[in-house]
Coordinates of C-alpha atoms in Angstrom, one line a residue:
X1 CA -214.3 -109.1 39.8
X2 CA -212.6 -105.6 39.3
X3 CA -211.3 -103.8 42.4
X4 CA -209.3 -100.8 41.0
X5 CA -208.5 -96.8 41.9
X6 CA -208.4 -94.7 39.0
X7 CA -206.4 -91.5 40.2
X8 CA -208.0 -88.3 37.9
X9 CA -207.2 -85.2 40.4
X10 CA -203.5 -85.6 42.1
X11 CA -202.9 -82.0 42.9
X12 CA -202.7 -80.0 46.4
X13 CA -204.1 -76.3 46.6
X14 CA -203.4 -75.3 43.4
X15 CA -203.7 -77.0 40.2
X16 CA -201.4 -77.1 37.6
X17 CA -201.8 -76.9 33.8
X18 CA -201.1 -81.0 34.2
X19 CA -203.2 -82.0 37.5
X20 CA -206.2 -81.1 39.3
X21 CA -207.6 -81.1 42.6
X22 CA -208.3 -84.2 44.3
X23 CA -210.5 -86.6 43.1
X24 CA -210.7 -90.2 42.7
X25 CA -213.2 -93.2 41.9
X26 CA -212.8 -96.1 43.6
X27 CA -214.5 -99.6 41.5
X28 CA -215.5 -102.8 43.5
X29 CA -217.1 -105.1 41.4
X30 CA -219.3 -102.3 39.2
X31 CA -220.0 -100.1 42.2
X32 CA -218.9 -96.3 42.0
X33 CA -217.0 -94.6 44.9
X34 CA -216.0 -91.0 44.5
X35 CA -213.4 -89.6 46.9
X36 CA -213.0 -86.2 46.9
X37 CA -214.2 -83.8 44.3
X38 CA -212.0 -81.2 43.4
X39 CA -212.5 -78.7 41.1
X40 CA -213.3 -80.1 37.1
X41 CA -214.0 -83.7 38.6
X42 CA -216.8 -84.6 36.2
X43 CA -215.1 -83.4 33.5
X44 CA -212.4 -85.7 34.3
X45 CA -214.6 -88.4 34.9
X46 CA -216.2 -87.9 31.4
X47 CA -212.8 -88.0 29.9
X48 CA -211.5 -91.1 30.8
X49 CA -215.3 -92.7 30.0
X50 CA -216.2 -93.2 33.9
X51 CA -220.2 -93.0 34.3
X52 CA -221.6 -90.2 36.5
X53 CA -224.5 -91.7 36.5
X54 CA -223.4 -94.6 38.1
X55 CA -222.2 -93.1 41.1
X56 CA -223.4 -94.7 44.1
X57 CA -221.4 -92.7 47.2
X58 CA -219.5 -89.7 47.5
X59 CA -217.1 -89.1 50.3
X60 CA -215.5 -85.8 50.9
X61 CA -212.5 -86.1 53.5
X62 CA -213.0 -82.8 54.2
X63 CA -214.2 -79.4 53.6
X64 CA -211.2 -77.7 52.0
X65 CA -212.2 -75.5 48.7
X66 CA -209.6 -78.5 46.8
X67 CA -211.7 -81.8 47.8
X68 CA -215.1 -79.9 47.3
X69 CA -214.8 -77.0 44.7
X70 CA -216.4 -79.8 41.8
X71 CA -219.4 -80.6 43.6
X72 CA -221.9 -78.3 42.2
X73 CA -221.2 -79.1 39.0
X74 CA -221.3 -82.6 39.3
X75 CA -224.5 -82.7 41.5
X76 CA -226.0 -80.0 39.1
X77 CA -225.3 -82.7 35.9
X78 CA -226.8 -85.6 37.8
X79 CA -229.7 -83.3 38.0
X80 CA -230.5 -82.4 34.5
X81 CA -229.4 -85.8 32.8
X82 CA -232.3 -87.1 35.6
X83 CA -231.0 -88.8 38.1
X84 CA -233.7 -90.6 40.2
X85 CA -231.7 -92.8 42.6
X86 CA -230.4 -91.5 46.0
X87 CA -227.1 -90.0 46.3
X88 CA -225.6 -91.0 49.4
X89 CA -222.7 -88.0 50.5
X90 CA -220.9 -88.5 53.6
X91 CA -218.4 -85.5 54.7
X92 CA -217.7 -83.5 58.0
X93 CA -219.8 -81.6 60.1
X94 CA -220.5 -77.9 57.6
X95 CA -221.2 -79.4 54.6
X96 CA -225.2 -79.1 54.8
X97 CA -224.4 -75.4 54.7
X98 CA -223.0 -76.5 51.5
X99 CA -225.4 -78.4 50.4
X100 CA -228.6 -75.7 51.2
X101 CA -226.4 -72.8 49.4
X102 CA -226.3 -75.0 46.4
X103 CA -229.6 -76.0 46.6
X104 CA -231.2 -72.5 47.2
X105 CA -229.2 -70.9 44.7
X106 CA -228.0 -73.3 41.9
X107 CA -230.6 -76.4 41.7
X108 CA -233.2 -75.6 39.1
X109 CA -234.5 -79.1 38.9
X110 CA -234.5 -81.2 42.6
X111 CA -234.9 -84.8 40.8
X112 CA -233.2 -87.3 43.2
X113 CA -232.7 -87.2 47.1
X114 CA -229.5 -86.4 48.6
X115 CA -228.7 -88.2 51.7
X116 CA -225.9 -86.2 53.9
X117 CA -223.8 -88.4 56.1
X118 CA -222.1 -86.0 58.7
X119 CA -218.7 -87.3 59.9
X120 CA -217.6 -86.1 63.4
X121 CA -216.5 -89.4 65.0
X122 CA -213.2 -89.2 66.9
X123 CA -212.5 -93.0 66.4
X124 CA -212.6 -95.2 63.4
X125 CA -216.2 -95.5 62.7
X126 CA -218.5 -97.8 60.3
X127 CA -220.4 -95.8 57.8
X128 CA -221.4 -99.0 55.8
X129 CA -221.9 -102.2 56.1
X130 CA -223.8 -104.3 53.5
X131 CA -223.8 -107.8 52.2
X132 CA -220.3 -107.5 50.3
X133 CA -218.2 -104.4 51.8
X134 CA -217.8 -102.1 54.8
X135 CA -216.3 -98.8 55.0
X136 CA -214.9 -96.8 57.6
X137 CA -214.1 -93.6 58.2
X138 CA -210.5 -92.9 59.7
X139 CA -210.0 -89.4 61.7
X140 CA -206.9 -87.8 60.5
X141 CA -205.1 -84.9 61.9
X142 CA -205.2 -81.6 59.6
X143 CA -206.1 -77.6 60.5
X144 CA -209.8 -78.6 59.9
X145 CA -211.5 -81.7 60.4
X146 CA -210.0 -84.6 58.0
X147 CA -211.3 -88.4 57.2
X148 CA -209.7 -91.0 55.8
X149 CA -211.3 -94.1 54.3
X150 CA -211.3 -97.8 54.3
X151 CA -212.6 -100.1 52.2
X152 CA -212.8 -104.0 52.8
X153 CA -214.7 -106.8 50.8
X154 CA -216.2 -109.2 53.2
X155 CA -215.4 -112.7 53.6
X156 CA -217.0 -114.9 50.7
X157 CA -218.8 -117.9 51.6
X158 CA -217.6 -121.3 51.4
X159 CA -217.8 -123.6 47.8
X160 CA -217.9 -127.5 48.0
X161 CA -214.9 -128.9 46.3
X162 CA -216.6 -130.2 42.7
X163 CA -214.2 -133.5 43.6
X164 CA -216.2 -134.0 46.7
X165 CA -219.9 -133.4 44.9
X166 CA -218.9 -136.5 43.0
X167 CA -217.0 -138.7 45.3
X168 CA -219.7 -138.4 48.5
X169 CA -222.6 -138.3 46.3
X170 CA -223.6 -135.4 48.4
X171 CA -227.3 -134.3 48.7
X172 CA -228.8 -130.8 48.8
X173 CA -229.0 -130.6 52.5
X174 CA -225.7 -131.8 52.9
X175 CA -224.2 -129.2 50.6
X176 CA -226.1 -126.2 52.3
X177 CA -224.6 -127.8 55.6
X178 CA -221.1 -127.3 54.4
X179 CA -221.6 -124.3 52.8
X180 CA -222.5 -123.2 56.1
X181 CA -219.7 -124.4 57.7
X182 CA -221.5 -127.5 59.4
X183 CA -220.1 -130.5 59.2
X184 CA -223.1 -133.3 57.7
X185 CA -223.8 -136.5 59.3
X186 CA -225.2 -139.2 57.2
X187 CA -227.3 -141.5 59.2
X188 CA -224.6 -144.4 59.3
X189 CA -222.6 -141.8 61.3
X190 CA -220.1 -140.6 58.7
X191 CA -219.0 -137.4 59.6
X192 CA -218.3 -135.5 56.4
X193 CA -216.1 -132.6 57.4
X194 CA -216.8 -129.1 56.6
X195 CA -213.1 -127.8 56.7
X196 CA -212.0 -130.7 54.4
X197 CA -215.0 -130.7 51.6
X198 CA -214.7 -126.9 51.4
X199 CA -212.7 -123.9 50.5
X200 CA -212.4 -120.1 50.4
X201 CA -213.2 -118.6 46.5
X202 CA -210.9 -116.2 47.0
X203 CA -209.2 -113.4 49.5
X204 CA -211.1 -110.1 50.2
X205 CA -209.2 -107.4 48.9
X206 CA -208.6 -103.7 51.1
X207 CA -207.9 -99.9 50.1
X208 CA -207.6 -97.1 52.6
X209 CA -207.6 -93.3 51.7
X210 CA -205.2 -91.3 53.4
X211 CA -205.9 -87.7 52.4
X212 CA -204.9 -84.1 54.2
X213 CA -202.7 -84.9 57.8
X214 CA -200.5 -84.2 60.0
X215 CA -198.2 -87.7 60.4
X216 CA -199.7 -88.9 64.4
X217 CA -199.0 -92.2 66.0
X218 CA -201.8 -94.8 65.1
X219 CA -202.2 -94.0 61.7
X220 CA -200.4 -97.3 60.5
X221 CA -202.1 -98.9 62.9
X222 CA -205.6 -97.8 61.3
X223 CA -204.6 -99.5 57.8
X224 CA -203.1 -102.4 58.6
X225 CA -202.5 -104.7 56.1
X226 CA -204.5 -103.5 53.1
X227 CA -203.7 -104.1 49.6
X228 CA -203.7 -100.7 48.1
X229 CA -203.5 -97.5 50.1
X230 CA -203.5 -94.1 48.6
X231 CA -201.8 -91.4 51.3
X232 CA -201.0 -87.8 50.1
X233 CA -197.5 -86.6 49.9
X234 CA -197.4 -82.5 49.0
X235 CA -194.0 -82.2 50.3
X236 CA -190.9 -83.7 49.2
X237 CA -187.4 -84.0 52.1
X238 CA -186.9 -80.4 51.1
X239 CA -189.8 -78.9 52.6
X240 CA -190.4 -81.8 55.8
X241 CA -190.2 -78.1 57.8
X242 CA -193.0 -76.5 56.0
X243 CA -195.2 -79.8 55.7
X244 CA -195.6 -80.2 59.6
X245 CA -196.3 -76.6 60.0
X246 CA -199.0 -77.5 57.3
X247 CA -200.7 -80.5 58.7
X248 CA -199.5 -82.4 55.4
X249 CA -197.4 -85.0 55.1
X250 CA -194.1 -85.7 53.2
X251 CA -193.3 -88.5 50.3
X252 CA -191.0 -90.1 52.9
X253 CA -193.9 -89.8 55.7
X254 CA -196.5 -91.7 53.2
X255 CA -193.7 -94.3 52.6
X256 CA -192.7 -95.1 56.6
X257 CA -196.6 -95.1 56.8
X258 CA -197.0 -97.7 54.2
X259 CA -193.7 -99.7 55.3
X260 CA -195.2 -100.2 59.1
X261 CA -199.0 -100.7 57.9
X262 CA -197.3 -103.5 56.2
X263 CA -199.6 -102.1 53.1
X264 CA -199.3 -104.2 49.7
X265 CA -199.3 -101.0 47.1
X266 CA -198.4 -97.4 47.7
X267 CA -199.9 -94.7 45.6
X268 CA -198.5 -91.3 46.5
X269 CA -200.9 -87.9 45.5
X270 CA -201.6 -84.8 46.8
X271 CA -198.4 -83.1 45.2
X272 CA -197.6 -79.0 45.8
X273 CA -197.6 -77.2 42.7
X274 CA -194.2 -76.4 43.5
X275 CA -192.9 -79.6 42.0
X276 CA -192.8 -79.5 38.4
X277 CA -192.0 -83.0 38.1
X278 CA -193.4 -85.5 40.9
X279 CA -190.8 -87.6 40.0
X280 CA -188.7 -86.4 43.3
X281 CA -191.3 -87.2 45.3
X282 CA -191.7 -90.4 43.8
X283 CA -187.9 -91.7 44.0
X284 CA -187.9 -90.8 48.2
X285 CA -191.1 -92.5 48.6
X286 CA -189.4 -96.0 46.7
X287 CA -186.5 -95.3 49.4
X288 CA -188.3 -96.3 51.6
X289 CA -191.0 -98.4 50.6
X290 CA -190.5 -100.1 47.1
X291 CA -193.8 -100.7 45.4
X292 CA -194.7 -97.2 45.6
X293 CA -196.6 -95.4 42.4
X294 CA -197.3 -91.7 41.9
X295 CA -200.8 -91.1 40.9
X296 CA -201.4 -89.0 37.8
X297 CA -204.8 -88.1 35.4
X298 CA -206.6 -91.2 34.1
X299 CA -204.0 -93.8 36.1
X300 CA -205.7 -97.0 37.5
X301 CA -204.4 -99.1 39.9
X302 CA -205.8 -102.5 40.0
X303 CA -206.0 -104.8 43.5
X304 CA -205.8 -108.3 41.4
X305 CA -208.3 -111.0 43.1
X306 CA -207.0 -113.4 44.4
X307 CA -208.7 -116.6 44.6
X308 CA -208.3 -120.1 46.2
X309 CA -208.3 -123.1 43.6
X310 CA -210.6 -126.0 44.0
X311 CA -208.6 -128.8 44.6

């Protein structure tokens, strides 16, 4: 089952003729995510074959002209290729002002709803929670309200070892029993054992967004242990001064974050037009922590699943 970032818009403020504005898709198992939409996102999104219509959930971190300039576009396509489904849109407190302007002034054909999520919690907060995922928004610290993101697949349920179908002779009822997690008990009194007739399928898989901040105390804390995580770095050691007046981080600051959130993958983005060639920013990053990547255009970064033989 896929579980992959494509990277399309790794550029701060200003774009360069190489990278755009932030915006990425995130794809767990077929399902759409859109982070950020910078300026010429659907384009992007057409180029490297990724479906708009398919889009299930936007979230903006926040309202900076860079994460939000290719909204009304996109929401204006969705509109006259017919989009019926709802659009679900979760971003900080302003952007209904956003939304109404657009609507009043740019929508000529209203076909599908658009339900706005307003994010003003000042703790890690649930935004979803369904039968396979839950995501979270993450406060950040930036000169406007900022959000981070983080994505977890839910544990699977438990399979019946095929060895054990055949060797106990097992029944319906005493399969849904240790599917459940219940041990069965035959009327002789054999106890057949959950924990040993059954295992996992596989290992839930985890990616956090770490967009526009300040680096804070807590923020490792907040993405513990995922598998991929995506944290901006604009500034590279020669400009640490300039990035904490900024709210932004450095490379080197994504890296340390990574290291103590004990993260699997490190994808670095965000970069100030003033570096011609991220590959600066990339090589302090690696100091640091290792299995660090620079997003770029049309780059995917796959979390690999992981599962659990039957044995």
């Amino acid at each position: 089952m896929n579980f992959s970032l494509t990277t399309l818009g790794v550029s701060s403020a200003s774009p360069t003729t190489d990278r755009y504005p932030s915006a990425h898709i995130l794809n767990i198992c077929g399902r759409l995510f859109l982070i950020d939409c910078g300026e010429g996102c659907q384009m992007l999104m057409k180029r490297h074959g990724i479906s708009l219509m398919r889009l299930e959930r936007i979230f903006l971190s926040h309202l900076h002209g860079d994460h939000v300039f290719g909204i009304f576009g996109l929401l204006s396509t969705l509109s006259m290729s017919g989009r019926t489904e709802p659009l679900h849109i979760y971003a900080p407190e302003g952007f209904d002002r956003i939304l109404q302007f657009f609507r009043e002034h740019f929508l000529e054909r209203d076909t599908y709803p658009v339900e706005y999520h307003q994010l003003t919690a000042t703790e890690p907060e649930m935004l979803l929670d369904d039968a396979l995922l839950t995501v979270s928004a993450l406060p950040l610290r930036h000169r406007v309200p900022s959000y981070g993101f983080l994505f977890r697949e839910k544990e699977p349920g438990l399979n019946v070892r095929k060895s054990a179908v055949a060797e106990y002779s097992l029944s319906v009822e005493e399969i849904l029993a240790l599917k459940s997690g219940r041990d069965a008990v035959r009327a002789d009194g054999t106890v057949l054992r959950a924990e040993a007739l059954t295992y996992v399928p596989y290992r839930p898989r985890s990616f956090a967004y770490v967009g526009d901040t300040a680096v804070f105390d807590g923020l490792s804390d907040m993405v513990k242990g995922v598998d991929l995580l995506y944290h901006e770095a604009t500034f590279g050691d020669d400009c640490a001064d300039k990035a904490a007046q900024m709210f932004h981080c450095t490379a080197r600051d994504a890296a340390e974050t990574a290291l103590r959130a004990g993260a699997g993958r490190l994808v670095i983005g965000h970069f100030s037009s003033r570096y011609k060639d991220t590959g600066v920013l990339l090589r302090q990053a690696r100091e640091v922590f290792p299995d660090t990547e620079a997003g770029m255009e049309g780059a995917v970064f796959e979390v690999p699943e992981k599962t659990h033989k039957d044995e």
